[in-house]
PDB file of C-alpha atoms and ligand atoms in Angstrom:
ATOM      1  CA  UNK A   1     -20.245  -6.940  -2.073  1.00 84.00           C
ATOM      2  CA  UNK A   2     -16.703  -6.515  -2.388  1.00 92.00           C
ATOM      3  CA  UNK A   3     -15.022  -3.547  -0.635  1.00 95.00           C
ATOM      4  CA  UNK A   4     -12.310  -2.857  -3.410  1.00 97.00           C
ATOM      5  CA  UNK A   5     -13.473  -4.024  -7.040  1.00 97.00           C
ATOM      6  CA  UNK A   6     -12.079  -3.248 -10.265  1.00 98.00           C
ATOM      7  CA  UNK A   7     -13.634  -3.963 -13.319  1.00 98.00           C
ATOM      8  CA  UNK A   8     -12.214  -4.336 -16.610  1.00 98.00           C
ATOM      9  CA  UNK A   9      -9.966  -1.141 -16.398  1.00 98.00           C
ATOM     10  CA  UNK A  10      -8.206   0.343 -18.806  1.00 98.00           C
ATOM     11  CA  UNK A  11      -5.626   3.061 -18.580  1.00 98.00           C
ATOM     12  CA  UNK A  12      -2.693   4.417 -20.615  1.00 98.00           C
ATOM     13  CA  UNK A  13      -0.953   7.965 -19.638  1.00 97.00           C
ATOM     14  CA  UNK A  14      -0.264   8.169 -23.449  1.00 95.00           C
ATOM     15  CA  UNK A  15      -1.141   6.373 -26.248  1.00 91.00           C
ATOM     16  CA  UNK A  16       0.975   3.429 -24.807  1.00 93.00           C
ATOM     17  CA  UNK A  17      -1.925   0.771 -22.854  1.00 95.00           C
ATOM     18  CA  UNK A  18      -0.541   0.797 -18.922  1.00 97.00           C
ATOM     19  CA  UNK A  19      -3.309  -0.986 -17.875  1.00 97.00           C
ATOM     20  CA  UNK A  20      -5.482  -3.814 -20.093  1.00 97.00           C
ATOM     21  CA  UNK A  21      -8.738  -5.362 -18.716  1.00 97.00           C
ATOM     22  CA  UNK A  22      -7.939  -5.590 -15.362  1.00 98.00           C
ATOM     23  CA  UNK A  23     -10.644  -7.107 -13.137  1.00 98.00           C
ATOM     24  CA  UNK A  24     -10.059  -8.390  -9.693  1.00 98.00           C
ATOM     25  CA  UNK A  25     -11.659  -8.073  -6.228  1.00 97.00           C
ATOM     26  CA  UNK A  26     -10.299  -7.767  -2.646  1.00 97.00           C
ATOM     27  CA  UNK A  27     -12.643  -8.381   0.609  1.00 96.00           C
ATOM     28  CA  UNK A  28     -12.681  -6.571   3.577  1.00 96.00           C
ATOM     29  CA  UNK A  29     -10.100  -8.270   6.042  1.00 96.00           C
ATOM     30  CA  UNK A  30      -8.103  -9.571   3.500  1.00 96.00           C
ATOM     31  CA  UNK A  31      -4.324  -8.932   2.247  1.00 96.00           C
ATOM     32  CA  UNK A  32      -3.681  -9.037  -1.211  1.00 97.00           C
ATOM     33  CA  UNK A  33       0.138  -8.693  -2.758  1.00 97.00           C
ATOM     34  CA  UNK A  34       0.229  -7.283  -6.490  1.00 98.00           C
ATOM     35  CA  UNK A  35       3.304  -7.882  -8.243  1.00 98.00           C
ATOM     36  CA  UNK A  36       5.041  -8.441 -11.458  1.00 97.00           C
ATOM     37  CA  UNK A  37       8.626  -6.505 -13.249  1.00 97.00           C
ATOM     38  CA  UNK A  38       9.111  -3.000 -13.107  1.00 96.00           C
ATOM     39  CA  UNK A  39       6.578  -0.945 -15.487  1.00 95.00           C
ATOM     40  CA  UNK A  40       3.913  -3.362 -14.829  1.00 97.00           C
ATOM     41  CA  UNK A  41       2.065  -0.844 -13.893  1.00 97.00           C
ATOM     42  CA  UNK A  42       2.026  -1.971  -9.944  1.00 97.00           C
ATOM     43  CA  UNK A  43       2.335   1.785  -8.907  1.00 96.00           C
ATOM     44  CA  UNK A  44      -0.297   3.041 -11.049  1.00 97.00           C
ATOM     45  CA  UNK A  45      -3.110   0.015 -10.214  1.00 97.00           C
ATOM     46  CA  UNK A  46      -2.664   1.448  -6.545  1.00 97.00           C
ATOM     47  CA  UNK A  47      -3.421   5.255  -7.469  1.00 96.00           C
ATOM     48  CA  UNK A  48      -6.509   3.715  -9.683  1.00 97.00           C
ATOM     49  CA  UNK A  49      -7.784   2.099  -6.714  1.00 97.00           C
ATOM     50  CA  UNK A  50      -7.492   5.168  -4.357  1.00 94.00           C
ATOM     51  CA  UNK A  51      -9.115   7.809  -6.883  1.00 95.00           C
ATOM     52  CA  UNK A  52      -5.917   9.277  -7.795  1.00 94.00           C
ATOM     53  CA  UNK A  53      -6.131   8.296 -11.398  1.00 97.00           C
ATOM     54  CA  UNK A  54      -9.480   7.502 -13.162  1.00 97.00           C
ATOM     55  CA  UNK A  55      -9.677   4.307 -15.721  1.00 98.00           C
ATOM     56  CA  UNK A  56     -10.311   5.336 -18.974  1.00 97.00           C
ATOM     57  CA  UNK A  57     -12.864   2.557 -19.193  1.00 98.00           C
ATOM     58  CA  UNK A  58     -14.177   0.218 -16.807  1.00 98.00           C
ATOM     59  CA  UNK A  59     -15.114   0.891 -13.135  1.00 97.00           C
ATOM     60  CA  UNK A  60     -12.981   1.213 -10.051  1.00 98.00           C
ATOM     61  CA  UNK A  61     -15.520   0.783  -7.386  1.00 98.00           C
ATOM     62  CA  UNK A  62     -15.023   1.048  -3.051  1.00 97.00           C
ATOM     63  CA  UNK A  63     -17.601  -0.486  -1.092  1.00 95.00           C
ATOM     64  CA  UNK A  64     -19.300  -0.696  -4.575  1.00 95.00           C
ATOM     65  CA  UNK A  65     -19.254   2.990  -5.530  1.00 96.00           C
ATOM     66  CA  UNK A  66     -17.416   3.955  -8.118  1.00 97.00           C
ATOM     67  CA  UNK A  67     -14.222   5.828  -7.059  1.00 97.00           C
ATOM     68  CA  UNK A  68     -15.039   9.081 -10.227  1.00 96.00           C
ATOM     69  CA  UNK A  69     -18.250   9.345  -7.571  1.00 96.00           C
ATOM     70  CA  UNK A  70     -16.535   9.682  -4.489  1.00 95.00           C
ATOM     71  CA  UNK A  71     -15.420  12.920  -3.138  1.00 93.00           C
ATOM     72  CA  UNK A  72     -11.327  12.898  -2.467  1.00 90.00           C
ATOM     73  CA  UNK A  73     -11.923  13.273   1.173  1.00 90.00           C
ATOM     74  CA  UNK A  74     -13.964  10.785   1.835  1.00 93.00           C
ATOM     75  CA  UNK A  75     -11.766   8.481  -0.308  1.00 95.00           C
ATOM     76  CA  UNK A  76      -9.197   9.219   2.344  1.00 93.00           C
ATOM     77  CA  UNK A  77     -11.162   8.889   5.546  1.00 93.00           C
ATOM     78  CA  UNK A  78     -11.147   4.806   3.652  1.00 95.00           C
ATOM     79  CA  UNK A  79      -7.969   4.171   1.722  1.00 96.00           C
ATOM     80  CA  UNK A  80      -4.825   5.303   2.512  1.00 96.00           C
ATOM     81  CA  UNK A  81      -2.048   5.283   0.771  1.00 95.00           C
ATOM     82  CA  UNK A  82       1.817   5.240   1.985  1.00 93.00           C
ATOM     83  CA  UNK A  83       3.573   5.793  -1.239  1.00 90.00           C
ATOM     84  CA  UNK A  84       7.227   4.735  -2.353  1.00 86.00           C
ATOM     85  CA  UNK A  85       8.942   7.721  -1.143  1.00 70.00           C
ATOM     86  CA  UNK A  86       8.475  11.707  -1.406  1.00 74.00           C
ATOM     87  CA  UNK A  87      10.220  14.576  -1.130  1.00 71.00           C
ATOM     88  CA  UNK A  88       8.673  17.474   0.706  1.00 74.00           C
ATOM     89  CA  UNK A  89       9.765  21.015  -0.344  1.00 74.00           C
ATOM     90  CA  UNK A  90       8.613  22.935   2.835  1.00 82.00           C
ATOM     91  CA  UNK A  91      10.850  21.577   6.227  1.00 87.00           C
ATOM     92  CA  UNK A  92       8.084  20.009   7.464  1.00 93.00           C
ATOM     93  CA  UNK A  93       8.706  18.167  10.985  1.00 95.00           C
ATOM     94  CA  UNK A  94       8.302  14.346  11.229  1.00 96.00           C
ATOM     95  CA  UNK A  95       5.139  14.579  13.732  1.00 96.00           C
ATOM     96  CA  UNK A  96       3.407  17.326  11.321  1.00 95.00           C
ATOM     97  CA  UNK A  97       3.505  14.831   8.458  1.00 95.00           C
ATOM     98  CA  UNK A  98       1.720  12.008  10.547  1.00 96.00           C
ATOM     99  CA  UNK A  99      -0.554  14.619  11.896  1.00 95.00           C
ATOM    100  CA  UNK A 100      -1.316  15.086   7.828  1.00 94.00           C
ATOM    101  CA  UNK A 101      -2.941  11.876   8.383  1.00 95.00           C
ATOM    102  CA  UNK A 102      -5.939  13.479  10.486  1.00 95.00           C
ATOM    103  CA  UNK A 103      -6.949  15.771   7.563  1.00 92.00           C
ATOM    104  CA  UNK A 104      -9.635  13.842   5.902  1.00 92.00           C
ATOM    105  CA  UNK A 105     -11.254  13.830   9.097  1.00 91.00           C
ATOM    106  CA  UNK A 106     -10.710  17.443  10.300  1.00 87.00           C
ATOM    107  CA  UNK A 107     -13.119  20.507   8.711  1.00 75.00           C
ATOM    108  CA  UNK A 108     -14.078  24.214   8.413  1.00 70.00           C
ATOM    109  CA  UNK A 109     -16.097  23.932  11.789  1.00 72.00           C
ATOM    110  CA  UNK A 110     -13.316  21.206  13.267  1.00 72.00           C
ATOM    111  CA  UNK A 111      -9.505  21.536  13.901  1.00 78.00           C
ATOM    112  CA  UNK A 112      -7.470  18.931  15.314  1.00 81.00           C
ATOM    113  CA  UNK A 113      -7.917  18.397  18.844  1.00 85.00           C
ATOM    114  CA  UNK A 114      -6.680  16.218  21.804  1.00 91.00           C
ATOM    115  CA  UNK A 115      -7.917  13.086  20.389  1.00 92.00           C
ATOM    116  CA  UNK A 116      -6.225  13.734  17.397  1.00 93.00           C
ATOM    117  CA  UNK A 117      -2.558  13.998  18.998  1.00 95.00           C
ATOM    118  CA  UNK A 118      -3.214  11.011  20.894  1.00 96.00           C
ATOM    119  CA  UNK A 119      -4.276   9.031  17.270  1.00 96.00           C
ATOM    120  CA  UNK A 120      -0.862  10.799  15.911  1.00 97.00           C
ATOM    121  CA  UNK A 121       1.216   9.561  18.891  1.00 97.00           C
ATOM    122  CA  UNK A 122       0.062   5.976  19.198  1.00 96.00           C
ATOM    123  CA  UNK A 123       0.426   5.975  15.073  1.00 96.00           C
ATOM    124  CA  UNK A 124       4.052   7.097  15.853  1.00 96.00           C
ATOM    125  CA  UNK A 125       4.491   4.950  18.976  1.00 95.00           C
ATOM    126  CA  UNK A 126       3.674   1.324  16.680  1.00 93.00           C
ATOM    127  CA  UNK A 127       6.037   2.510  14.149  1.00 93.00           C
ATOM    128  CA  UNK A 128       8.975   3.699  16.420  1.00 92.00           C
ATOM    129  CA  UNK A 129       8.844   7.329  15.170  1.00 95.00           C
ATOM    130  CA  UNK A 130       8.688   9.244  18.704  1.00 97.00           C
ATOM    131  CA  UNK A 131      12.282   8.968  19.149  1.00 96.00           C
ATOM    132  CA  UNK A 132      12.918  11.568  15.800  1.00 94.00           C
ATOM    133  CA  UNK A 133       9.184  13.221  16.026  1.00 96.00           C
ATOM    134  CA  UNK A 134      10.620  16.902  16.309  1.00 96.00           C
ATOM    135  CA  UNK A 135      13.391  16.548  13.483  1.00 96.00           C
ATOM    136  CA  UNK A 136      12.836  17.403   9.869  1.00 95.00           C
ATOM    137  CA  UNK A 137      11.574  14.845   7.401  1.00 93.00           C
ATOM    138  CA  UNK A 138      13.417  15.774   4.495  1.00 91.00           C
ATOM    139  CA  UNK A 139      16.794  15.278   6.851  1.00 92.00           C
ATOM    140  CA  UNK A 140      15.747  11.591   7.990  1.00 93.00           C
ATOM    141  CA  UNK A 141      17.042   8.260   6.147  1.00 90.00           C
ATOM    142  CA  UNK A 142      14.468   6.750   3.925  1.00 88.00           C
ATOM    143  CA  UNK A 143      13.782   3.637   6.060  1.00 89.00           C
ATOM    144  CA  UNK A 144      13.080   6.297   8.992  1.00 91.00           C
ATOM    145  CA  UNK A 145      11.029   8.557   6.438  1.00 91.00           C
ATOM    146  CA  UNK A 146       9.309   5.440   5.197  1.00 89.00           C
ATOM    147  CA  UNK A 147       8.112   4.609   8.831  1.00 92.00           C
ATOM    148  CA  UNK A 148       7.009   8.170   9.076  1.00 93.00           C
ATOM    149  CA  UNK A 149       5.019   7.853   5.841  1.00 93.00           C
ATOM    150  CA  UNK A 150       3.486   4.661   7.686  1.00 93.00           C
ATOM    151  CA  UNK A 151       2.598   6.426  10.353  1.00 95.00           C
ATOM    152  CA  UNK A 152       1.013   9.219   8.761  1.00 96.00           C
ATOM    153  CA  UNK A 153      -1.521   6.245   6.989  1.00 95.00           C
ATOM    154  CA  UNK A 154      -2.202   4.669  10.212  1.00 95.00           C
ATOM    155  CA  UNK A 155      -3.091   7.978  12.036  1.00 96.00           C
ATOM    156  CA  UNK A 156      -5.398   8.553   8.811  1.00 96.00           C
ATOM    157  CA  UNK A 157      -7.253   5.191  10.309  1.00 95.00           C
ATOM    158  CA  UNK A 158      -8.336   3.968   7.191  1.00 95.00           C
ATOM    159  CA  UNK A 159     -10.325   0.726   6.198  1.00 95.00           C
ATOM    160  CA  UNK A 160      -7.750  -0.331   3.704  1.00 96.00           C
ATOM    161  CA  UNK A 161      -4.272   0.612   3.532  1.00 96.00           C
ATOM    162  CA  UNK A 162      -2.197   0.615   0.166  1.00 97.00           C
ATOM    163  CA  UNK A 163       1.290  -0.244   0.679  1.00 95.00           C
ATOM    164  CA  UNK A 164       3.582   0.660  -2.437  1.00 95.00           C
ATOM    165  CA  UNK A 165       7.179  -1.296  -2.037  1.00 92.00           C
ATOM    166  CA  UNK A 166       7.124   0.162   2.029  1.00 88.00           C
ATOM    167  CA  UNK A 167       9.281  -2.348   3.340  1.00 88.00           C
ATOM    168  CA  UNK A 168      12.636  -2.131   1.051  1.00 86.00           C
ATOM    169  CA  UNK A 169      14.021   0.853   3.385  1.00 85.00           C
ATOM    170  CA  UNK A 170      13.541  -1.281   6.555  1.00 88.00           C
ATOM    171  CA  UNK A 171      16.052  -2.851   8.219  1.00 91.00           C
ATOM    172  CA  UNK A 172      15.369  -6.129   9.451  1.00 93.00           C
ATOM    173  CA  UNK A 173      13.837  -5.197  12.788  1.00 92.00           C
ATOM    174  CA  UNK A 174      11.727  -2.726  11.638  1.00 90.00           C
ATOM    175  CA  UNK A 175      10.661  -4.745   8.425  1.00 90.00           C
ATOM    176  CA  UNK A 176       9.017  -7.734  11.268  1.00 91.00           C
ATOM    177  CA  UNK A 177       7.328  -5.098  13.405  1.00 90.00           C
ATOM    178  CA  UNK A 178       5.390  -3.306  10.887  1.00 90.00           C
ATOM    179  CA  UNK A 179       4.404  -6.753   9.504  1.00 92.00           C
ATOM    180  CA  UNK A 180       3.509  -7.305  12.740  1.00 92.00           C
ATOM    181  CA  UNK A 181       1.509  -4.467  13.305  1.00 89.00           C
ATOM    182  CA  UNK A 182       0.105  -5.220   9.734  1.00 91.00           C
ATOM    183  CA  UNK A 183      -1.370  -8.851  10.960  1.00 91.00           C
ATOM    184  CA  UNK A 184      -2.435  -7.590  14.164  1.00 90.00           C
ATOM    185  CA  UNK A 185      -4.343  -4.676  12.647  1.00 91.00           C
ATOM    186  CA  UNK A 186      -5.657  -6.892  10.246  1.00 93.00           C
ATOM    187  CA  UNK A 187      -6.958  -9.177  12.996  1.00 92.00           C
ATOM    188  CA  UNK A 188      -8.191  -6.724  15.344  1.00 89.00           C
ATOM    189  CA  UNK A 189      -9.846  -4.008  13.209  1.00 87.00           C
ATOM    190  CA  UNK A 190     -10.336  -5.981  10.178  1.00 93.00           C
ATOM    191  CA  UNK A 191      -7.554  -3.409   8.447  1.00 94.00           C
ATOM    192  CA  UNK A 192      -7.478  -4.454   4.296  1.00 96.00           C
ATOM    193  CA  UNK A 193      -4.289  -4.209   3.122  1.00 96.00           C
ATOM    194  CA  UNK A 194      -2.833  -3.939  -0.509  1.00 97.00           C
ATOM    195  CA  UNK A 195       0.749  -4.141  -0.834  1.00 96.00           C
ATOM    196  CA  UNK A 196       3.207  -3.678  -4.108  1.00 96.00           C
ATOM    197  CA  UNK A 197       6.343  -5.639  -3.897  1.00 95.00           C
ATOM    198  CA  UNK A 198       9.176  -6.868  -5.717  1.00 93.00           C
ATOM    199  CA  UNK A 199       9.670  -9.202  -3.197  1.00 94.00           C
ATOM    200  CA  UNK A 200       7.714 -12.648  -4.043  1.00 96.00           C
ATOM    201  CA  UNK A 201       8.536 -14.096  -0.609  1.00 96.00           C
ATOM    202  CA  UNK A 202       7.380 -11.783   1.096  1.00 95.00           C
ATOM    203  CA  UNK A 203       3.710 -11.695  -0.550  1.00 96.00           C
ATOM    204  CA  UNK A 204       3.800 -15.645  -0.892  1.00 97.00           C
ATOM    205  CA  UNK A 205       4.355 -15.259   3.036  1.00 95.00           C
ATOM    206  CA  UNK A 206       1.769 -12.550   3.823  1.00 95.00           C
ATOM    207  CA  UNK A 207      -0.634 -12.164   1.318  1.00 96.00           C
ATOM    208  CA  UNK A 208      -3.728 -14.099   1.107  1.00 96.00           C
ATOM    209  CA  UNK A 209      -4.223 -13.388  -2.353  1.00 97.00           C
ATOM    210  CA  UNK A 210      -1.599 -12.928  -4.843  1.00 98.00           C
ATOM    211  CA  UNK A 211      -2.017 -10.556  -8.247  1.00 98.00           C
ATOM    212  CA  UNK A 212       0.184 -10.914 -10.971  1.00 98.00           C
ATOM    213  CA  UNK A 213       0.918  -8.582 -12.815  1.00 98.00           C
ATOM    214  CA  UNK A 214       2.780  -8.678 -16.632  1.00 98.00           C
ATOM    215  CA  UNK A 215       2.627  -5.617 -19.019  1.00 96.00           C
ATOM    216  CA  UNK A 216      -0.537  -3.860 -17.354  1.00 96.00           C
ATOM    217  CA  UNK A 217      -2.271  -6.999 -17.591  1.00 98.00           C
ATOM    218  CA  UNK A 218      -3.450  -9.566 -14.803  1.00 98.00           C
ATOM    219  CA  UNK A 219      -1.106 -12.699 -16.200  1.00 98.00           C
ATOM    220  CA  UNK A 220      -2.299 -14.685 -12.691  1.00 98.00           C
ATOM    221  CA  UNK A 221      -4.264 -14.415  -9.883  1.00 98.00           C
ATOM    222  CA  UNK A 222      -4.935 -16.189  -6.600  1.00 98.00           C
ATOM    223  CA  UNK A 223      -3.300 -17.595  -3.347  1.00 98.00           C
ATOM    224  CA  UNK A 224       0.337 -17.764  -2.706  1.00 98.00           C
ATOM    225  CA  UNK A 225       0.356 -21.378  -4.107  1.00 98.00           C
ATOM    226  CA  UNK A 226      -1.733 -20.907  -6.845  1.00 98.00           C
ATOM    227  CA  UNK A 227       0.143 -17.577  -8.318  1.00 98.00           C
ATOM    228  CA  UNK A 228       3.944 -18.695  -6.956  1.00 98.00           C
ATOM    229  CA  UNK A 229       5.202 -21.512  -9.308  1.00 98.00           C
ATOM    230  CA  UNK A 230       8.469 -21.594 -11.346  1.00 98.00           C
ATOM    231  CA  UNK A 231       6.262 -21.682 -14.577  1.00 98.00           C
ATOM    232  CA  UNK A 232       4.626 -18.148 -14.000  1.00 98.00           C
ATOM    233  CA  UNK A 233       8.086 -16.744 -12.442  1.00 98.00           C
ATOM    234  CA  UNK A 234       9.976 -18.078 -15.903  1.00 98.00           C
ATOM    235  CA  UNK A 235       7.391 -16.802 -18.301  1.00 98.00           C
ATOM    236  CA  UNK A 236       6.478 -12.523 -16.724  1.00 98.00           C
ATOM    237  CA  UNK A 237      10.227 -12.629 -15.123  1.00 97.00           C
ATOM    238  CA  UNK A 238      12.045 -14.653 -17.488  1.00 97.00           C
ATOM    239  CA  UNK A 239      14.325 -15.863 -14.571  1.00 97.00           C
ATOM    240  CA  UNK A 240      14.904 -20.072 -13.495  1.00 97.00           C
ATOM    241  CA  UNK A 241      13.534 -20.244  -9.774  1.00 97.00           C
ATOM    242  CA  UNK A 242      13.102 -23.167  -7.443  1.00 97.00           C
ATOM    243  CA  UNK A 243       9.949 -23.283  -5.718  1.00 98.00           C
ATOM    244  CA  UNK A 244       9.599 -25.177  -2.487  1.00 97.00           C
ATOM    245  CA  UNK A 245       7.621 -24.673   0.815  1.00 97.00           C
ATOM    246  CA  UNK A 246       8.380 -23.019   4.122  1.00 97.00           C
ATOM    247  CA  UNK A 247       8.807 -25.780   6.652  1.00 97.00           C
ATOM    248  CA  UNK A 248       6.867 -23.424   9.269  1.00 96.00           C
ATOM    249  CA  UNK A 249       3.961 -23.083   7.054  1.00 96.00           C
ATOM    250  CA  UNK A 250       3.478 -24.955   3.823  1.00 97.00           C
ATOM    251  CA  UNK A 251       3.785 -21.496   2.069  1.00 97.00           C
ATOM    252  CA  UNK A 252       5.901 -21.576  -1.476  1.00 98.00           C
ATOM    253  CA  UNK A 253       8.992 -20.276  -0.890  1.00 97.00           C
ATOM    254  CA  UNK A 254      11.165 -19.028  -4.080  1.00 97.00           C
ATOM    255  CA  UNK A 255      15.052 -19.359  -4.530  1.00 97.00           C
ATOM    256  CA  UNK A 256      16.611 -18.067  -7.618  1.00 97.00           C
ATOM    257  CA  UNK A 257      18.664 -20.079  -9.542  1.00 96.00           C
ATOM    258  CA  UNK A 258      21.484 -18.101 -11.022  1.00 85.00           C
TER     259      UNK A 258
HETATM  260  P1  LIG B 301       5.455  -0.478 -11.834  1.00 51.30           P
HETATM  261  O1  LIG B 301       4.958   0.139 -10.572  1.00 51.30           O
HETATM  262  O2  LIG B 301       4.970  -1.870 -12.062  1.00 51.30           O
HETATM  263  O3  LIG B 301       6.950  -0.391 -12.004  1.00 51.30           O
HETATM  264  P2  LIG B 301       4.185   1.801 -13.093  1.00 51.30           P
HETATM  265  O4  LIG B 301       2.760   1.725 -12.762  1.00 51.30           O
HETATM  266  O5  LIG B 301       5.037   2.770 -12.329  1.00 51.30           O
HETATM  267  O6  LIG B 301       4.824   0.341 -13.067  1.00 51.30           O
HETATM  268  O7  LIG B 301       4.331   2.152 -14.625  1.00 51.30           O
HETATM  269  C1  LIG B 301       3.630   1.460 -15.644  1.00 51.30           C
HETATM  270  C2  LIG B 301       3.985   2.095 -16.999  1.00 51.30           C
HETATM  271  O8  LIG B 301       3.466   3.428 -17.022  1.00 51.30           O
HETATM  272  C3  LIG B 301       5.478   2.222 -17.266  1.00 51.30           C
HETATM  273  O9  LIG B 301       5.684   1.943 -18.633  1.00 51.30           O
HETATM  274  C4  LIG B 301       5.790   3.645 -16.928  1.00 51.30           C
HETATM  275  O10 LIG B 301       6.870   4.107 -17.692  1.00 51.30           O
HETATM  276  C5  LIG B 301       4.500   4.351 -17.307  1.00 51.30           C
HETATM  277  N1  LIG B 301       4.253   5.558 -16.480  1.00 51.30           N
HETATM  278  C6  LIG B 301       4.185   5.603 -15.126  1.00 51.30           C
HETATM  279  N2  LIG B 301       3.906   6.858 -14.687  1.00 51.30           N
HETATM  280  C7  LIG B 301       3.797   7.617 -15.808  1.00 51.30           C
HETATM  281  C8  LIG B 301       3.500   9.002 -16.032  1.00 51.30           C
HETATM  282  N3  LIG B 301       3.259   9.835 -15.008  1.00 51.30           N
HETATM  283  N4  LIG B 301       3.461   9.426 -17.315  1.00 51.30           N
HETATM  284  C9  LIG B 301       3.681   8.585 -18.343  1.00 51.30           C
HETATM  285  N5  LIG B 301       3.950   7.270 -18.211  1.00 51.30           N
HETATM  286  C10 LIG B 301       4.017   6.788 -16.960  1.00 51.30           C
END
């Protein structure tokens, strides 16, 4: 059984189709890339597959229940989600957003305790947050509040983590130690990850499974290879690329030709 499985969804917010007969699967351990132009409806397959939105037809199912079944909290003690950006109203500090994390798993009968701050520290400690853990969210850049946001999913340790465009804010240190910490968490706890991008190098170079995305339908899916050739980039982006391989790894690499 799958752990994430969507079958033939549909969705529209209006009357306008977002999303058409989508079907796809990801396995547990693996890390799948959706992508495709903007209003695609990248953003909105990601809130479908954490319970946030319903399909108006078809299933969503995790671990093979379907997500209208699942309660919200126990949604969250699976999937977590570290969305594009947000803006918090109340002057929240950096550490009390990661400590957010730890509410799926707190209760009535159980407040956070010690083991809890250490889970929020080492969440903050991999994503090189401690340094700005007493200062106000709302006052930090984005690529800082964007590692915060990442920390606040890891300390929520979930089975699969949904990534939506977290890497544009990140400057080019901190953009090779999350994906880092990404493929090490992958290896060692058998983390699932599903990230949106714009970037198509960056899922042909990290993501075992590429969707494609065109118009709230699935115009390709596969591996890096498979989804990644000038043909598919022409037709859903209507740009000329060049398509060649990474000399480290055989992966496509794309150049566009302007
Ligand atoms: P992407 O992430 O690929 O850019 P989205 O999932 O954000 O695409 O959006 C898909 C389509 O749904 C777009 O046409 C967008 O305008 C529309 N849409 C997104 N959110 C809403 C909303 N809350 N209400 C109405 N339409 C929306």
């Amino acid at each position: 059984m799958s752990l994430i499985s969507a079958r033939n969804i549909d969705f529209s917010y209006t009357e306008k189709p977002v999303m058409e007969n989508v079907s796809f699967s990801v396995e547990e351990g693996q890390i799948a890339a959706i992508i495709g132009p903007n209003g695609s409806g990248k953003t909105t397959l990601l809130k479908i597959i954490n319970g946030t939105l319903f399909p108006d037809a078809g299933e969503m199912l995790i671990d093979g229940k379907d997500t209208k079944e699942w309660l919200r909290k126990e949604i969250a003690k699976k999937v977590a989600i570290v969305p594009q950006d947000i803006s918090i109203i109340f002057p929240f500090y950096a550490e009390e957003i990661v400590l957010m994390g730890r509410f799926p798993h707190l209760n009535n009968y159980r407040f956070e305790d010690k083991n809890d701050y250490k889970i929020v520290f080492e969440a903050m400690e991999k994503t090189d947050t401690l340094a700005f853990a007493r200062r106000r969210f709302n006052e930090l850049s984005a690529g800082e509040r964007q590692r915060v946001l990442i920390a606040r999913a890891l300390a929520q340790e979930p089975k699969v983590l949904l990534l939506d465009e977290s890497t544009v804010f990140l400057d080019l240190k901190h953009q090779v130690q999350f994906l880092t910490l990404l493929r090490q968490l992958n290896a060692s706890e058998q983390l699932t990850v599903i990230f949106v991008t714009h970037d198509i190098n960056l899922a042909a170079q990290n993501a075992d499974r590429i969707i494609l995305l065109d118009c709230g339908k699935i115009y390709a899916i596969g591996n890096p290879a498979e989804v990644i050739t000038a043909a598919h980039i022409k037709e859903v982006y209507d740009v000329e690329s060049l398509i060649d391989r990474n000399p480290q790894n055989g992966l496509p690499r794309m150049t566009l030709l302007t």
